[in-house]
Short mmCIF file of C-alpha atoms and ligand atoms in Angstrom, two decimals:
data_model
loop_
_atom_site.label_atom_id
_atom_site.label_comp_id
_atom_site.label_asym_id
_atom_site.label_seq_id
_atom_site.Cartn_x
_atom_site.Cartn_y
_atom_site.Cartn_z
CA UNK A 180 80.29 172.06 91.76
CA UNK A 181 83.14 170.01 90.07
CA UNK A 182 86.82 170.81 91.52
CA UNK A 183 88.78 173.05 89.16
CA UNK A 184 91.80 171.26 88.52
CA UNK A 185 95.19 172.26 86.56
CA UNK A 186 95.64 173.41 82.76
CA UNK A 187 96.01 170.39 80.40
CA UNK A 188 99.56 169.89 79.99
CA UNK A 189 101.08 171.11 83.42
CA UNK A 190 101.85 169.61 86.25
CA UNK A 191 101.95 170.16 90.01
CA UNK A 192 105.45 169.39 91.01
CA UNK A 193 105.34 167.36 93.84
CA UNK A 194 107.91 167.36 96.70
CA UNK A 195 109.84 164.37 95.22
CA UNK A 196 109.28 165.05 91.35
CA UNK A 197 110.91 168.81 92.04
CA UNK A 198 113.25 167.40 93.86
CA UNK A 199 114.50 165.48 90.70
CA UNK A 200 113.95 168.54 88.75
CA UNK A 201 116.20 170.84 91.22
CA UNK A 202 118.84 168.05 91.20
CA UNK A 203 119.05 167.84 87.83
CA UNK A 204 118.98 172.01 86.85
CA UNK A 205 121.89 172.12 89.65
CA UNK A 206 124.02 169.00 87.94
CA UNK A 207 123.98 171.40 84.73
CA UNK A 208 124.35 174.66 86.12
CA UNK A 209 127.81 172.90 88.49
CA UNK A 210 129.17 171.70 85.17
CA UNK A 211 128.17 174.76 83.26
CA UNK A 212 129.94 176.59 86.03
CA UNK A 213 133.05 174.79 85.73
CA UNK A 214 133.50 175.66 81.54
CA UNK A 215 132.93 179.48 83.16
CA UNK A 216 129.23 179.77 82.01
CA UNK A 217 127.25 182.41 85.03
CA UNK A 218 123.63 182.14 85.61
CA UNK A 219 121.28 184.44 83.76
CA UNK A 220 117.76 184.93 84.82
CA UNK A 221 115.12 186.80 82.30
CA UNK A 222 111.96 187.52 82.32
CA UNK A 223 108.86 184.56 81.99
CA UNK A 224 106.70 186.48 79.84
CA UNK A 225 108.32 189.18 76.80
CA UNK A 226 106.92 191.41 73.90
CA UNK A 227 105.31 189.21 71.35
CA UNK A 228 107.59 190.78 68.57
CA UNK A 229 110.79 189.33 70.16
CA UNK A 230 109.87 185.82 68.94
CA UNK A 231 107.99 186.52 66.04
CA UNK A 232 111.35 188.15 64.94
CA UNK A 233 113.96 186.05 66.49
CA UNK A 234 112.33 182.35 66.41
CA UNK A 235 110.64 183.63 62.83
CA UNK A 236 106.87 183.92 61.39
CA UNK A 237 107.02 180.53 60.22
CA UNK A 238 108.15 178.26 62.43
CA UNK A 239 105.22 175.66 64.52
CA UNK A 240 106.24 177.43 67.61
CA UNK A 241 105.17 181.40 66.48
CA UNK A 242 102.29 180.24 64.45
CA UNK A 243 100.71 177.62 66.43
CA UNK A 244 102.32 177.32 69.74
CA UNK A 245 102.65 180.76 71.71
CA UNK A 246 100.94 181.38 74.73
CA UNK A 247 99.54 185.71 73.73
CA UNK A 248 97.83 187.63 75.67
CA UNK A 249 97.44 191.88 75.54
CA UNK A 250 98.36 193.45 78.70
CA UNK A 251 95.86 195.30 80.44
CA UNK A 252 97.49 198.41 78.03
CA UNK A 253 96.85 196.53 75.25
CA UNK A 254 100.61 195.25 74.18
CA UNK A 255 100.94 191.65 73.39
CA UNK A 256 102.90 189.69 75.61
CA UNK A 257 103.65 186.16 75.02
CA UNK A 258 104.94 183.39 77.84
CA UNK A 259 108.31 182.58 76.38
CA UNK A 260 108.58 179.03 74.40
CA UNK A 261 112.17 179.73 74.50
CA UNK A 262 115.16 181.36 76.45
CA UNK A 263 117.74 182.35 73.43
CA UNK A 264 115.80 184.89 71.93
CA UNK A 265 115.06 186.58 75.37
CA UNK A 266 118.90 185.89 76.49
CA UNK A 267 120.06 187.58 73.40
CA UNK A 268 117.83 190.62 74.08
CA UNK A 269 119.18 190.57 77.88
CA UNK A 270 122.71 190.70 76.34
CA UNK A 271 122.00 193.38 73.47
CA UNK A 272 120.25 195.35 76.42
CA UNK A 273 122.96 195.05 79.41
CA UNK A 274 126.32 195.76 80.25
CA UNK A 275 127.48 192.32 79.45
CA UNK A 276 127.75 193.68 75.79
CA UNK A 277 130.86 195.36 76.93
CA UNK A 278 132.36 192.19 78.15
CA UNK A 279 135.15 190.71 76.89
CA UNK A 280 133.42 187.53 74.05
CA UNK A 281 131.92 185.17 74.48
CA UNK A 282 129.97 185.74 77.25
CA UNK A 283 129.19 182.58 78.77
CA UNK A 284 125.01 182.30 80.25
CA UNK A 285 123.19 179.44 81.69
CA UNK A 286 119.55 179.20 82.58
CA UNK A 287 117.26 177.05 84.23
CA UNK A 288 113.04 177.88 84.32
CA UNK A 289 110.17 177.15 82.89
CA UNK A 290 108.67 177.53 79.22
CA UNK A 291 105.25 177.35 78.00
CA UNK A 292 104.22 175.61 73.94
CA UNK A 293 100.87 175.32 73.51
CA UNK A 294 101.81 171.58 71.79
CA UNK A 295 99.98 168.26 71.96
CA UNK A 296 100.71 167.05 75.97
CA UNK A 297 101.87 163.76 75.41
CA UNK A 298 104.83 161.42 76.91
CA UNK A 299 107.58 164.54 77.63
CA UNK A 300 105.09 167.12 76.02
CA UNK A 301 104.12 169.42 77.80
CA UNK A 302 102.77 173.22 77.79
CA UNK A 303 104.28 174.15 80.92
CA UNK A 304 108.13 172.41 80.76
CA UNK A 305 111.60 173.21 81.84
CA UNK A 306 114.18 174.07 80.10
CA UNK A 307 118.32 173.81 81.20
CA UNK A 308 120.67 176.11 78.62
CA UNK A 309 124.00 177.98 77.63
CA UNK A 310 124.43 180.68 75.25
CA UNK A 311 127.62 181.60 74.46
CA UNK A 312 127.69 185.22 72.93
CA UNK A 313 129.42 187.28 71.09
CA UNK A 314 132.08 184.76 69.67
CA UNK A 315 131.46 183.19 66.01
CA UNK A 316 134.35 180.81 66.50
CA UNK A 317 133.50 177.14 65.55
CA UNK A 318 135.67 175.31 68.89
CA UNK A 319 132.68 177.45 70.71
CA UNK A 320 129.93 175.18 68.90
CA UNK A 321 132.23 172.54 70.51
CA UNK A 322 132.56 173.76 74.01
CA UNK A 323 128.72 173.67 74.35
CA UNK A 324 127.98 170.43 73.28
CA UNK A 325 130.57 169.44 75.77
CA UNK A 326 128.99 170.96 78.57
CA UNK A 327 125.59 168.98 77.82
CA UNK A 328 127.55 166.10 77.00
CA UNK A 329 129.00 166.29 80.18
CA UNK A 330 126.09 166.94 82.06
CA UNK A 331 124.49 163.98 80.50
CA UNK A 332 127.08 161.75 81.54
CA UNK A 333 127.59 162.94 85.30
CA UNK A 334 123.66 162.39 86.00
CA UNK A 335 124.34 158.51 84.34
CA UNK A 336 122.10 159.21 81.53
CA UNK A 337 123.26 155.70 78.40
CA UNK A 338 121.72 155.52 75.01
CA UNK A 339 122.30 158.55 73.70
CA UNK A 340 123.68 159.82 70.22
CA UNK A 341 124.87 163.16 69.16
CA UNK A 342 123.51 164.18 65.89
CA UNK A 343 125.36 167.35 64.04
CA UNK A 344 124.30 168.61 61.42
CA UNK A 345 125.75 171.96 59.05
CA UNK A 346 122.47 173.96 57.45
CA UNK A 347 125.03 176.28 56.01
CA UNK A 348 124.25 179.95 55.66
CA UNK A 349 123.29 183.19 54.12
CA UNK A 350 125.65 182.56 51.25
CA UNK A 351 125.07 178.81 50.17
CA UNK A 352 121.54 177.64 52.10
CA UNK A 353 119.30 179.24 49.20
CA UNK A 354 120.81 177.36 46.58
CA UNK A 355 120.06 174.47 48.57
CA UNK A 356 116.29 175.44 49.06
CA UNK A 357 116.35 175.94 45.45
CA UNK A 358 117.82 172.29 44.94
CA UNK A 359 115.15 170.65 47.75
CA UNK A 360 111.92 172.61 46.01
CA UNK A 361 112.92 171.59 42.83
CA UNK A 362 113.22 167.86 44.09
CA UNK A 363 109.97 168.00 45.62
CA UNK A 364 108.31 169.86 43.01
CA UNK A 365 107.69 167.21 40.46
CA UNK A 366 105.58 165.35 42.75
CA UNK A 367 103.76 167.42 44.73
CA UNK A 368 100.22 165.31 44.36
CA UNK A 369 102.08 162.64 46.64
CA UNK A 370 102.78 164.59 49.66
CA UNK A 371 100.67 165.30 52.51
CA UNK A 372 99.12 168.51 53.12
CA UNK A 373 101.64 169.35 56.28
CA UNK A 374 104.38 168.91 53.50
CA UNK A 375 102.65 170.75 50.89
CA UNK A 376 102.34 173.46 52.96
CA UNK A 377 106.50 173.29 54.99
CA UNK A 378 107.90 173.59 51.19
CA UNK A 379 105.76 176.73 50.88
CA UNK A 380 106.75 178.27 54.04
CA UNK A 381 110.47 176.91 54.98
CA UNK A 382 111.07 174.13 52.63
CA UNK A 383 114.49 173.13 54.77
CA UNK A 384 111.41 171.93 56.95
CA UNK A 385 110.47 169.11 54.98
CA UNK A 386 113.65 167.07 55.99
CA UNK A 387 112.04 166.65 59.37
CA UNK A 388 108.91 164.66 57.78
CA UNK A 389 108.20 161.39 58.71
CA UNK A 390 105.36 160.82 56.45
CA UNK A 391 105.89 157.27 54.58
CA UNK A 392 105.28 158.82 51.21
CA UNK A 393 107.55 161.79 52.03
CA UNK A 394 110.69 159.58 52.90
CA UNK A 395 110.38 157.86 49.67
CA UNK A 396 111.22 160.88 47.96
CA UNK A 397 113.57 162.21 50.33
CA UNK A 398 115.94 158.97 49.95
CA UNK A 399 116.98 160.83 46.73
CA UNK A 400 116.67 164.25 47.92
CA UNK A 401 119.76 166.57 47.84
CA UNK A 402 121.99 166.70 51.32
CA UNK A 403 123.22 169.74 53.11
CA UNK A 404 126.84 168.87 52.63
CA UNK A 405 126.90 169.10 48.94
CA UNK A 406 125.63 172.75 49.35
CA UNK A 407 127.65 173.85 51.36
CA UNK A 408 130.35 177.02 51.14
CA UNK A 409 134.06 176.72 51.73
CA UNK A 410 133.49 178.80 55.21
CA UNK A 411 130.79 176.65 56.32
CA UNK A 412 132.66 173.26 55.43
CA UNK A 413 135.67 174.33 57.53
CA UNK A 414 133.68 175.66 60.35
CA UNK A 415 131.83 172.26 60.38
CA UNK A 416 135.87 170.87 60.11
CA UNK A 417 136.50 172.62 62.96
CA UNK A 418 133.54 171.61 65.01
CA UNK A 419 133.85 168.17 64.45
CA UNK A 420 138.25 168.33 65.31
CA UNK A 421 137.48 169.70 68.33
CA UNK A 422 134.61 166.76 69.44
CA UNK A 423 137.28 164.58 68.85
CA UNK A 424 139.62 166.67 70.82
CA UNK A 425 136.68 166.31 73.71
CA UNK A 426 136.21 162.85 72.77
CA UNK A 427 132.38 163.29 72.47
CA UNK A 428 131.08 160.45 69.69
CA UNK A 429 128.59 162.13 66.79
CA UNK A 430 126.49 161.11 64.06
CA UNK A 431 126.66 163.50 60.89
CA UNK A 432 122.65 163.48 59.54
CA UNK A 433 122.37 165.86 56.90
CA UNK A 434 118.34 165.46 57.71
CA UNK A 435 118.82 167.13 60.98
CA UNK A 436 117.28 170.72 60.69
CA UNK A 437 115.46 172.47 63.77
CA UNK A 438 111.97 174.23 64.53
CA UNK A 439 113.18 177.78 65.06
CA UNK A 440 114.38 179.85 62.56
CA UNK A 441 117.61 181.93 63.48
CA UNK A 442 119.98 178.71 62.70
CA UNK A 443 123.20 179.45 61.02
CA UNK A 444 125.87 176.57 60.09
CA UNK A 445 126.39 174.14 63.26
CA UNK A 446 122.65 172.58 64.24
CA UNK A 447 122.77 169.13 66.87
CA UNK A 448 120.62 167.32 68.94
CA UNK A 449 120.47 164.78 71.33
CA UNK A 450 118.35 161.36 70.99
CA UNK A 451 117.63 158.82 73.51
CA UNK A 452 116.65 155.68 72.12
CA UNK A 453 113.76 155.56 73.93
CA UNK A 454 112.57 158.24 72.89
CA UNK A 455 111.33 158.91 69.05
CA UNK A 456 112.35 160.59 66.40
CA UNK A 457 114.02 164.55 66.20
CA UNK A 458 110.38 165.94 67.49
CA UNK A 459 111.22 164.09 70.58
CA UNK A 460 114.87 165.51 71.22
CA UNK A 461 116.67 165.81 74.65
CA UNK A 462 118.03 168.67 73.96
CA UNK A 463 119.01 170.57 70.85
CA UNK A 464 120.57 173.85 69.80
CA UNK A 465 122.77 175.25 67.44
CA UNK A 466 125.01 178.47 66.30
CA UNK A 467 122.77 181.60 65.87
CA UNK A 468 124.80 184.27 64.22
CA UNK A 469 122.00 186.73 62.87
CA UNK A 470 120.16 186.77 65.93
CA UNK A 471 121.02 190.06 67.54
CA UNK A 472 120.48 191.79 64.76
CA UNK A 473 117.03 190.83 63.67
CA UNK A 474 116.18 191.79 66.98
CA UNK A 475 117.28 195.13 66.42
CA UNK A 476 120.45 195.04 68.63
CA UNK A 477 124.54 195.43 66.91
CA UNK A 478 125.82 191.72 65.69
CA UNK A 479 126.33 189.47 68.54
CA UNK A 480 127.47 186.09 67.29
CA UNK A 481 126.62 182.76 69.43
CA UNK A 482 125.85 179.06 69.74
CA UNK A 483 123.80 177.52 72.58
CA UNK A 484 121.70 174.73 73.44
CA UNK A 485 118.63 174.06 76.14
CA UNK A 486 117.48 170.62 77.10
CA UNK A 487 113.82 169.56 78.41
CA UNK A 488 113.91 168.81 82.19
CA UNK A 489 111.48 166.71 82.32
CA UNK A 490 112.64 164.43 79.68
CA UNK A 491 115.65 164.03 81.16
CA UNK A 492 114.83 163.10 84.55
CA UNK A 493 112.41 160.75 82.82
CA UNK A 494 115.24 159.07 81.37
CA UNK A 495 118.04 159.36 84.07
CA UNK A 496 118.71 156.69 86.96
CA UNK A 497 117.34 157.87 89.95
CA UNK A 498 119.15 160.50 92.33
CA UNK A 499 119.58 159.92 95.74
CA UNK A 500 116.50 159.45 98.16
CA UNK A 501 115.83 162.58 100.71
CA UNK A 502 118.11 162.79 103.49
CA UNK A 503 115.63 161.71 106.23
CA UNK A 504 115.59 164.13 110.08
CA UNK A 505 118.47 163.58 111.92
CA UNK A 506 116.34 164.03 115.22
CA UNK A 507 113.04 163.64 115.96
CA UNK A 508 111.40 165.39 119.19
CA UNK A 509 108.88 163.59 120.73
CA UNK A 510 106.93 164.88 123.83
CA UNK A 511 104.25 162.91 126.33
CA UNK A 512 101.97 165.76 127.55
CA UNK A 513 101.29 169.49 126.59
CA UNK A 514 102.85 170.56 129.22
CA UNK A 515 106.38 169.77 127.67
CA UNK A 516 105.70 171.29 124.17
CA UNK A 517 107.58 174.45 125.06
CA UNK A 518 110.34 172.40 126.06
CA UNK A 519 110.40 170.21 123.13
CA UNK A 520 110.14 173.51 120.70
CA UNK A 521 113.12 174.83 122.69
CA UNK A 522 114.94 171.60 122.05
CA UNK A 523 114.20 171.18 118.47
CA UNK A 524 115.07 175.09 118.16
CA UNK A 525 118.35 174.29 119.82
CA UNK A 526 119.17 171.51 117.77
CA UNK A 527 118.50 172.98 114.22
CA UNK A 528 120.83 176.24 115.03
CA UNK A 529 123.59 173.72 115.74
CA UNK A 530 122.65 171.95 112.10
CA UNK A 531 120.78 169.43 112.72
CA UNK A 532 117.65 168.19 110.89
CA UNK A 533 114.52 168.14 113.76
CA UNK A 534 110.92 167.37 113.14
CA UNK A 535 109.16 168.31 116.03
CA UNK A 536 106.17 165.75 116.89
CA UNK A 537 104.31 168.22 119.87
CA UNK A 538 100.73 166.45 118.52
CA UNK A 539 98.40 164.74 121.56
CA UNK A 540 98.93 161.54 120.07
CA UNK A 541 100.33 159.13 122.39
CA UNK A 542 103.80 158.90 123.08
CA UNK A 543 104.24 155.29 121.48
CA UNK A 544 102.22 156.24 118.40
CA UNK A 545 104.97 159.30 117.79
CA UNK A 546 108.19 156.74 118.53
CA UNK A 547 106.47 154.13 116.11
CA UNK A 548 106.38 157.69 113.54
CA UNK A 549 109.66 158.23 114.16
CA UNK A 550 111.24 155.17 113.91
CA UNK A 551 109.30 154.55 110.06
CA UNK A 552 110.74 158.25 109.17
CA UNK A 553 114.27 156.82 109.06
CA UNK A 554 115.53 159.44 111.75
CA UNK A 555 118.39 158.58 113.48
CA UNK A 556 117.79 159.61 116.84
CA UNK A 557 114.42 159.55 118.91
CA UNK A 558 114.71 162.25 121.73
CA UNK A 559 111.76 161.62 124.13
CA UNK A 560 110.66 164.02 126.55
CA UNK A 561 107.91 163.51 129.86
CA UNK A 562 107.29 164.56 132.71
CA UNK A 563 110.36 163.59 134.70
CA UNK A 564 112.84 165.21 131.44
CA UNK A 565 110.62 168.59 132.08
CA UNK A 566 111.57 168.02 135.79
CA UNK A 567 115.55 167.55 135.89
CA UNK A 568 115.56 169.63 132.51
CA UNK A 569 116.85 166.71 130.70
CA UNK A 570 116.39 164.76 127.64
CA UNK A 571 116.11 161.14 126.74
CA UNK A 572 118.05 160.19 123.48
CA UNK A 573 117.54 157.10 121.79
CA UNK A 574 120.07 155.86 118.64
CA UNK A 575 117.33 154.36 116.16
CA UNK A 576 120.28 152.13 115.24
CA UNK A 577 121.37 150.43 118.14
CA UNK A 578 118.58 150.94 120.56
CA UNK A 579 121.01 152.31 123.19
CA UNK A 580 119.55 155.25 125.27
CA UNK A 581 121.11 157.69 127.40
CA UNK A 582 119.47 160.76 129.59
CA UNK A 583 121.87 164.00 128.86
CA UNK A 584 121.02 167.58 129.54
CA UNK A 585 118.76 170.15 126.96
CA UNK A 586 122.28 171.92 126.08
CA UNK A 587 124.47 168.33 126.03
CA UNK A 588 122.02 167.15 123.49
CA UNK A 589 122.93 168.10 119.74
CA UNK A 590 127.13 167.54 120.85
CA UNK A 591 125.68 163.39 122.07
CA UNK A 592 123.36 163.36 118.58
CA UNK A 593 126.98 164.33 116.69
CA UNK A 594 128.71 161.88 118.68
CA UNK A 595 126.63 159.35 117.21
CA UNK A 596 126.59 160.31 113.68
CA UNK A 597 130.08 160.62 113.66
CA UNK A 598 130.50 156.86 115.25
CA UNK A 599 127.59 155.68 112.28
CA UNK A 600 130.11 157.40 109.68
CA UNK A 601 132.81 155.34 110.47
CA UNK A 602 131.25 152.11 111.67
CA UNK A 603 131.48 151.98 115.23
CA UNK A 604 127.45 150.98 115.53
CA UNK A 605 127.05 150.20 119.38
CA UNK A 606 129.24 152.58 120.94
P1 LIG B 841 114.08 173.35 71.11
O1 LIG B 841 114.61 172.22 70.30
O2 LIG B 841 112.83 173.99 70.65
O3 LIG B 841 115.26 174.41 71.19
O4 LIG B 841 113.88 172.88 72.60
C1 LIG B 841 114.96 172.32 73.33
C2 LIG B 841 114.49 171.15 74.16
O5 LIG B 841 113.38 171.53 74.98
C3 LIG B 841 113.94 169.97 73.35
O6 LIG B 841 114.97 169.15 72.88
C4 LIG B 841 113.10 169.26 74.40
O7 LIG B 841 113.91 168.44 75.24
C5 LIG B 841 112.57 170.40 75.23
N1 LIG B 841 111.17 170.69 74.84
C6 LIG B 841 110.73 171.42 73.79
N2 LIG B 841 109.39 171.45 73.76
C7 LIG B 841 108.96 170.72 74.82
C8 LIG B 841 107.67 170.37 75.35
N3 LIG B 841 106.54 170.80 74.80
N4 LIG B 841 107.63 169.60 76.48
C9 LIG B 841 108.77 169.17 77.07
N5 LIG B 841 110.01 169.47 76.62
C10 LIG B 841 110.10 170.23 75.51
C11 LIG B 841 115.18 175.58 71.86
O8 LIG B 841 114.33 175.87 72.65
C12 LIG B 841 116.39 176.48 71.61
N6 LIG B 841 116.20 177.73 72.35
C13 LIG B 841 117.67 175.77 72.00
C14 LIG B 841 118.88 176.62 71.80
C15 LIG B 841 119.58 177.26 72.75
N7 LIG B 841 119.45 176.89 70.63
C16 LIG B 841 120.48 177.68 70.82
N8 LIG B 841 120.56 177.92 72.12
#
């Protein structure tokens, strides 16, 4: 029988991989914290209907990406791809509507695209977010993009560049459909079928082609800006005064429009250089005013963004490595094990870090162990320490050793740690 391994496009998240993963989700959800944005938790999988309405029928991710399934009553369920249409619904739903605005969420958990796996692709990922809700003013747009911004820079991640964008709204983004289709429409023949077909659907789509033929054309293709209504042009005015005010650097790209549908006005992304092109963002969001509504809930105003986990530990220096034991327990025979559990037991409910090595390996075999682990003390225990109920304690460091009693043993093991901290070694 061959082994049954895991689902193409997930991964097993290994002690030191989820480590980086955790460390990471924490960074953002501390600096999150400190612009007053509280944890929100929703549910992993949510009525089908929620993102067919909220992301929209014709985005990639509804048509081609969702993870459905009918419940054993026959609804649809789908795992969610994304967290702002479930937040949204968690906020029309909950007492935080009667909050004072905005409402300030964050998020951390995992989302599920059926998409090509590839280098950051994957079908199982992680996403970190905000949503601010309930608030429509621009300086909000602002605020979020500092907190990634932020968060970016206090994990020591270089080479990045803000891209904003305005994809103006109800009022003055038809006209600009109008003005992109009629562009496009001369030359049709020329375009590739994926094209053909995003001009159909959601022509604003088309600016994200990178199909040689395509760019041609779009080099002359109208720009958002020029389309754009007095309200939208100050509340991109205002966005951009206030990333000056937060001294975050931005690129204006009138190209920049995004897979999901409930986009109003502000749009951004973050790109690493070494990674390609808008499909291959860090993270991205935007301001999503209509969004409550269309799913069926009274107006609710709000701008957010969510970031890929994985792509950003894959492009972040390194955190630092795990903290090794402090202590590591070492008996000679059996018949000390129940004094070497009571030690280590001892030990951890002062604090401490034990491993317990209690195996029938041979005593030298467990000190070579524990000297490789890092540990910082060695306590041995034989016959004789079973005897005068004492224990051997040996500083990794320094070699020194001294014999102190079972209950002396964790104040000695501080004594040492707190002479390592401040440089007395061989005390
Ligand atoms: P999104 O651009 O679809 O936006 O995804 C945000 C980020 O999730 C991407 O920039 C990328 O880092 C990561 N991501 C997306 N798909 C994958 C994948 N298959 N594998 C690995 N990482 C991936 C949203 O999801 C919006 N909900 C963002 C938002 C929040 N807008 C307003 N508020």
């Amino acid at each position: 029988m061959s082994p049954i391994s895991r689902p193409r496009g997930t991964e097993d998240l290994l002690p030191d991989r989820l480590a980086a993963m955790n460390r990471v989700a924490e960074v953002g959800m501390r600096v999150a914290g400190s612009f007053g944005y509280r944890e929100i938790a929703t549910p992993i999988f949510e009525a089908t209907e929620l993102f067919v309405r909220g992301v929209g029928d014709t985005t990639d991710v509804v048509r081609r990406e969702m993870y459905t399934f009918p419940d054993r009553s026959g609804r649809s369920l789908t795992l969610r791809p994304e967290n702002t249409a479930p937040v949204l619904r968690a906020f029309g739903e909950s007492s935080l509507r009667e909050l004072p605005p905005p409402v300030r969420l964050s998020y951390a958990g995992p989302m599920f695209r059926y998409d090509r796996p590839g280098r950051g692709r994957y079908r199982q990922f992680h996403q970190f977010g905000v949503e601010a809700v309930g608030d429509s003013d621009p300086e909000l747009d602002a605020e979020v993009i500092a907190v990634a911004w932020d968060w970016l820079c206090e994990l020591g991640l270089g080479g990045i560049t803000l891209q904003l964008n305005s994809i103006g709204d109800a009022q003055c983004r038809p006209a600009f459909r109008e003005a992109l289709l009629d562009h496009f429409a001369p030359h049709l023949e020329r375009l590739p079928e994926l094209d053909r077909e995003r001009l159909r659907r959601n022509p604003l789509r088309i600016l994200d082609s990178k199909d040689p033929e395509t760019e041609v054309l779009m080099a002359t293709a109208p720009r958002t800006q020029a389309f754009l209504c007095d309200p939208c042009r100050e509340a991109l005015a205002r966005v951009e005064r206030a990333l000056h005010a937060y001294q975050i650097p931005y690129q204006l790209n009138p190209r920049l429009v995004r897979g999901l549908d409930y986009y109003i006005r502000t749009t951004f992304e973050v790109w690493h250089e070494d990674l390609q092109g808008a499909q291959n963002a860090l993270f991205g969001g935007g301001r999503y005013d209509g969004l409550a509504e269309l799913l069926g809930y009274p107006a609710a105003p709000g701008v957010g963004f969510a970031a890929g986990i994985e792509r950003v530990v894959m492009l972040a220096p390194p955190g630092p490595a795990p903290a090794p034991p402090q202590v590591v327990v070492c008996s000679a025979q059996d018949t000390v094990t129940s004094l070497a559990i009571d030690l280590a037991q001892r030990l951890r409910r002062d604090g401490l870090g034990v491993l317990c090595d209690v195996g029938r390996r041979s005593l030298k075999g467990k000190m070579r162990a524990a000297e490789r682990s890092g540990a910082g003390v060695v306590a041995i225990l034989g016959e004789d320490e079973l005897k005068a109920r004492r224990v051997s304690l040996r500083r990794l460091s320094t070699g020194e050793q001294v014999a102190v009693r079972v209950e002396e043993a964790s104040a000695q093991v501080r004594t040492w740690a707190k002479a390592s901290v401040t440089g007395e070694v061989g005390q």
